[in-house]
Amino acid sequence: MTKLADNINPHIYEKGTEREITASDLDENVVDEIDEREIFDLIRNINDPEHPLTLEELRVVEESNISVDNKQNTVDVNFTPTIPHCSMATLIGLSIRVQLLRALPSRFKVTVKVAEGTHASEHAVNKQLADKERVAAALENNNLVQIINQCVAIK
Amino acid sequence: MSAWLECSISEEIIKNKEIFSDTPSIISDIMAGHLDITNLVENMAGVLTNEEVENREQGMKFFTKILKELPPDYLNETQVKFISRFYIDRLKDNHRIIPSVLEGYLAIIDMKHYSTALNGEFFTVLFREVPCQSQVRQDRYNIYRILNLLNKNPEYLKTLGPDFLYGFISAMDGERDPRNLLFLFSFLPTFLKHITLGHLVEETFEVISCYFPIDFHPSPDDPAPVTRQDLANALCPCLCAVAEFGEQCLVLLIEKLDSSLRIAKLDSLALLKESCKTFSAQTYGPFLKTLWSSMNREISHKTDEELKMLAHESLSALVSKLATTANTDQAFENFVKGVLISMQTAIAESTTVAKFTQAAKVLLTTANASKESCVIITKSMIPAIVAYYEFKPSTKLQIASIDFLGDLYDMAKHWGALDEIQSQAIEIPKLCLIAVSNPSKEYQIAGFKNIIRTKDLLQSDLVLPFIEVLIHNVQHSQDENLLSISVTTVHTIARKYPEMVMDIVVKGKCDLDNLIDDKTALQKRLNLLTNLASIDEFTKVIISEMLKIIRTHDEDAPKVIEALNSSMSDISLYTENKLSEIESDHGLIDSILGWILKELHTGSEESLSHGYKLIATTMSSLPAEKQERILSKYADVLEKCQKDEAYFNILECLYRSLRQSIYNPNFERIMHLSIDVALKSDDKAIRTKACVVIAHLINKVGHGQKFELLYETLTNCLLNYESEEETLLQRLILLYGWLTKALIMRGSDKFLCWLQKIIAALSSPVYCKLAAEAIRLIMFVHPDALNRTFYPIETLLYKQRMYENFTSLTQNFVPASEDVKEAFYVSWAFVLENLSKNIVSREALKILPIVIESLDYDNKEMLLVMTDLLCYYIEYQPLVVAGSLQSAIPRLAKLTRYPKSMYVRVNSLQCFSEIAKSYSTVLLLPYKQDVLAELAPSLDDSKRFVRCYAVAARTRWFLVGAPGEPKEN
C-alpha cells in the first residue's frame, strides 16, 4: 500500500506576482544586489514532495522569513512546515539547501532552519540541516538525490 | 484436361494441397462458361460430404475460396439461395468446419443477388449451433462482421425480433479482445437504434455496461496497440445509444463518478456529456441532486485540470439539455439554483483569487449553456457580486469581482438577455464608478476596462462623475497605462454621449476656446482632444480650433502639432478616409506647412520633425489625384531646395508617401538634386533624407520605360562623382545600400551591381564598417522609409534573395585583417537576423559554422543576433549543432561573462539551458563539470536579470545524468 500524504488536504495560498522588472534592472550600469526577494524567487517554485504544489502555494517559505546580508555574505532561510508533525520537514529543508547551494554564489554561507515553534521536533530537524557531514552523506544517497532533484526541477 | 471438370476433383482436394492455387483458373473457367457452378458442387460432393472431418474441412475451405474470388454479381438468385442454404446447413457440422463456413457466408452476403430474408435463417442456426465466445478471435470477428452487415438494412433489422437480439447479446457477452470490442462498439450505437429492444433492455445494457469504465493496458509488444482511450471513446456512445438505457446508465454513471479511480471519473463525465445527446431531460430528473453534488466535487478539484475541464463540459451539456424543458418542468430551475447556491457559498468563502475564479467559472459555464440559465444566473449574481464588492474583501478579490461582472454582462449580451436583466445590470456602471473613485491604480484600471466593456449600460447621470475622474487622470496621472486607458474610456463615453462630452470636456474641462491659457498639463489635454477629434461629432470643432492655433503661430503650436501627430499616426483611431476627409475639410497640410515654412530655421529640431511626420502621414492617406494636387501646389519647394538645403526636409515629407501611380517630369530634377544633397551636404540627417527620396523614387516608379529613364538619370548622375576622396566614398557606400534596398524590394535585377560594390567595400579595412552599415540598411525595416505605410513596391521573399546573393558573393571572401573579419560577421548578423525562420532552419548546415565562428568577435549587436540564432538551432535543430558542441561550449562560456551587454550574457546562458534540455546525457556528461564551474561566476553577476538565467542554466546542468532528471534518454 502506498503511504498516504501526511497532510492530505493542505491549505493552498495565493501565488504571488512575478517580480516586476524595473528600469534599473535593465540598465547595464546599475549593480543589483542580491536581496530577500531574489532568494525567495529561487526557492518559491520548489515542489512539495507530497503534492503537486509549490512551497510558495503551501506557504512553507515566505519572503519575510528570509534574510540576506551582502556584507557578511550570509543567507538565512526559515521555513514553516504545513503541520507540526510533518515527516517531510527535513526533506523540504534539504531541498531548499540544495537549491541554494546550486543557485547562489559560493561567497554566501547559507543557513536553513525550521521557523521557531512550527514543528514538533524542530530542534532535531535543525540539527540535521546544519550538520554539513550529514547533508553530504544524504546527498550520496541516490534515492534521496532523486527525490530532491524532482523537487527542485523547474516544471 | 483439368481435374475440376470431373469428379476426381474431390480426390485432388483431399490429396493435393496445391490445387488451392488453381482457383483462379477455375474461376476463369466458370466465367467463360466451361463449367457450371452447380456442376462444380456436384463434382465436389465427394469431399464436401466426406466422412472424415479433416477432408470436409478441406472441401469447405476450397469452396469458400472460390466463392470469395467470384465476382459478386456473377451468381443468380437461385444459385445464391442454394449455396447459402448449404452453408447454413453446414453450421451444424463439426467445429472445425465453422471458420470456413463463416468466411464463406461473409462472401455470400456481399453478393448482389443475396436476399436479406436468408439472414433470419442463418442467425437462428448460428445462435443455436455456434457458441460465439468459444471460437477463436478471427472467427468471432467474422461473426460480428456478418452481424454488422445488417446495419445496411435497418428496416429488416426491425423485423428480426427479440430472439435475434437475445442471440446477439449472448454472442457478444464476454468478448475480451480489444480489437473485436472496438469493432463491436463502432457499430453498436446505430445497431441499437434500429432494433426493438422490448423486454431485453436491461440485459442488453448489462452486456455493454460490464466494460465501463474501461480498464485496459495494451501489451507492450503490440506494434499497433489499441489504447484505453480508443476503447473508452468507442464505448461511451454505446452506453447511451437509446433513450431506454437512461435510468440504468445514469445509475451506473453516478456510481462510477463517486469511485476513487481517476479514469472512472473521467469516463463517467464524458458519458454524461455524451448522454445529453440522446436521453430526454426528464430522465435526469430524479438524479439531478446526486449528479450536481458529484460534479461539484470534481469541478472544484484543486490540481487536476483535465478532470476539471471535463466536468465543466458535462455541466454545460447537462444544463443546455435541461433548459429545453425550462418552461414545463421545475427541475431545470431547481438544478440551476442548486449550482447557484453552491457557487455563491464558494465565492463568499473564497480567500484567494484562484478560488474565486474557479467558482466564477462554474457559474459562467452554466450561464453559457442556455439563455434560460443565463438569465437566472445573471439576475441573481450581479446584485450578489455588487454586494460582495462592498463587503470589502482583499484588493485582488475586488478586482476579480469587477472582471467577473464584465464576464456576466458579456454572457447576457451573447444570449440577448439584456432586456430581462436590465434592472440588475445597471448596477454594474455604478460599481465601476465606485472602483474608479479609489485612488489606487489597479482599481481604476479594472473599473475603466469594465466600463469600456459595458458601455451600453452607462446611464447619462453617471457620465459626469466618470468624466470628473477621467479628466483628473488625463491631466495628472504619471502612469502610462492609466493614462492611455483613461483616454480610451473618454473616447468610448464620447461615442455614446457626444453632446454631454462636448459640453463637459471639450467646452468645459478642456475649454477649447481658451485652450492654451492654462499651461499646466496642456500636452496631456491636447492628446485627449486629438484623440476625441477622431469621433465624427468632435472632428470639426476640435480640429478647426487647433489649426487656428497653428495658423496664428502661437508659441504652443509645437505642442498641438505633437499631439496631432501622435494621435493621427494611430490607425485604429484615424482611418485613411477620416484623415483624407480632415485634409479636404480643414486644409491640414496647408496649415502645418505654413507653420513649418515660417519656423524652418528657428523651430526646434524635434517639433519640426513632428510636423514633417504629420505631413507624411496625412499625405499617405490621400488618394493619388489629391496627392498630385498638393505636389503641384508646392512645386516651388524644389526651387527653394536648390538655394537652401533645409527645404529638403519639406520636399522629403511631401514625396515620401506618394502612391505608386504618380509620376511627374520633376522626378528627374529631384533625382539630380537628391544625389547632390546625399553626397555633398554636411548635415547627416539631410543626407539620409536625400537617400530616402532617391530610394523611394527608384522603388516606386512604374515598370518599363519610366523606370529605365529614371535609372539612367541616376547612373549618369553618379558618374560625376567618381573620385577617391574618402568622405565621398563613405557617403557613396551608404547610398549604394539604399539603392540596393530599393531595387531588390521591387524585384529588379539591377541591384546586383550595387551590392557587388558594397561587398567590395566590405573587404577593405577602411570602409568595411560602413559596408556593414549598408547591409543593415538593406535588411532592416526603416521607420520612415520604404515601409508599408509609404506604398513601396515590395516583392515577396526579397530578404531571402538578399541572403542568397550575399552568400554567393561572399563565398570566396578572404578577409585581410581582423577588423574586416569582424565587419564581415556583423554583416552576416544583419542578413541572418531578418531572415525568415524557415530559411534559417533549411540552411542550418551553411549558417551554423558562421554563427559559431562569429562568437569570437567583440561586437555587441552581432553577438546578440548570433547567440539568439544559436539558441534557436539548439532548441529546434539539435542534431545539426551536436557535432559542434565542442567548439561552441567554450565560446559560449566566455560570453557568459561578456562585459558590454547583459543581453549577450543572458542569451549565452539560455543556450546553456537549451543544451542541457536538448541533448542526451551521454553527449553532455563530458562537459558537465566544466560547465558547472564556468557558470558559477554568473551566479554573482552584477545584473539580477542575468543571475536569473544563470540559475536556470546551472541548476539544469546539475541534473544532467543525475537521478531524477526530467528527461527520457
PDB file of C-alpha atoms in Angstrom, chain B residues 175 181 263 391 420 432 487 490 628 885:
ATOM      1  CA  GLU B 175     -15.879 -10.636 -25.551  1.00  0.00           C
ATOM      2  CA  LEU B 181     -14.575  -4.829 -28.913  1.00  0.00           C
ATOM      3  CA  ILE B 263     -10.233   7.199 -15.161  1.00  0.00           C
ATOM      4  CA  PHE B 391     -18.200  43.755   1.676  1.00  0.00           C
ATOM      5  CA  GLU B 420     -34.571  40.771 -18.922  1.00  0.00           C
ATOM      6  CA  CYS B 432     -17.338  50.722 -11.751  1.00  0.00           C
ATOM      7  CA  VAL B 487      -8.115  58.425 -22.809  1.00  0.00           C
ATOM      8  CA  VAL B 490     -13.268  59.122 -22.547  1.00  0.00           C
ATOM      9  CA  GLU B 628      -0.756  65.347 -57.196  1.00  0.00           C
ATOM     10  CA  LEU B 885      29.246  21.453 -29.255  1.00  0.00           C
TER      11      LEU B 885
END
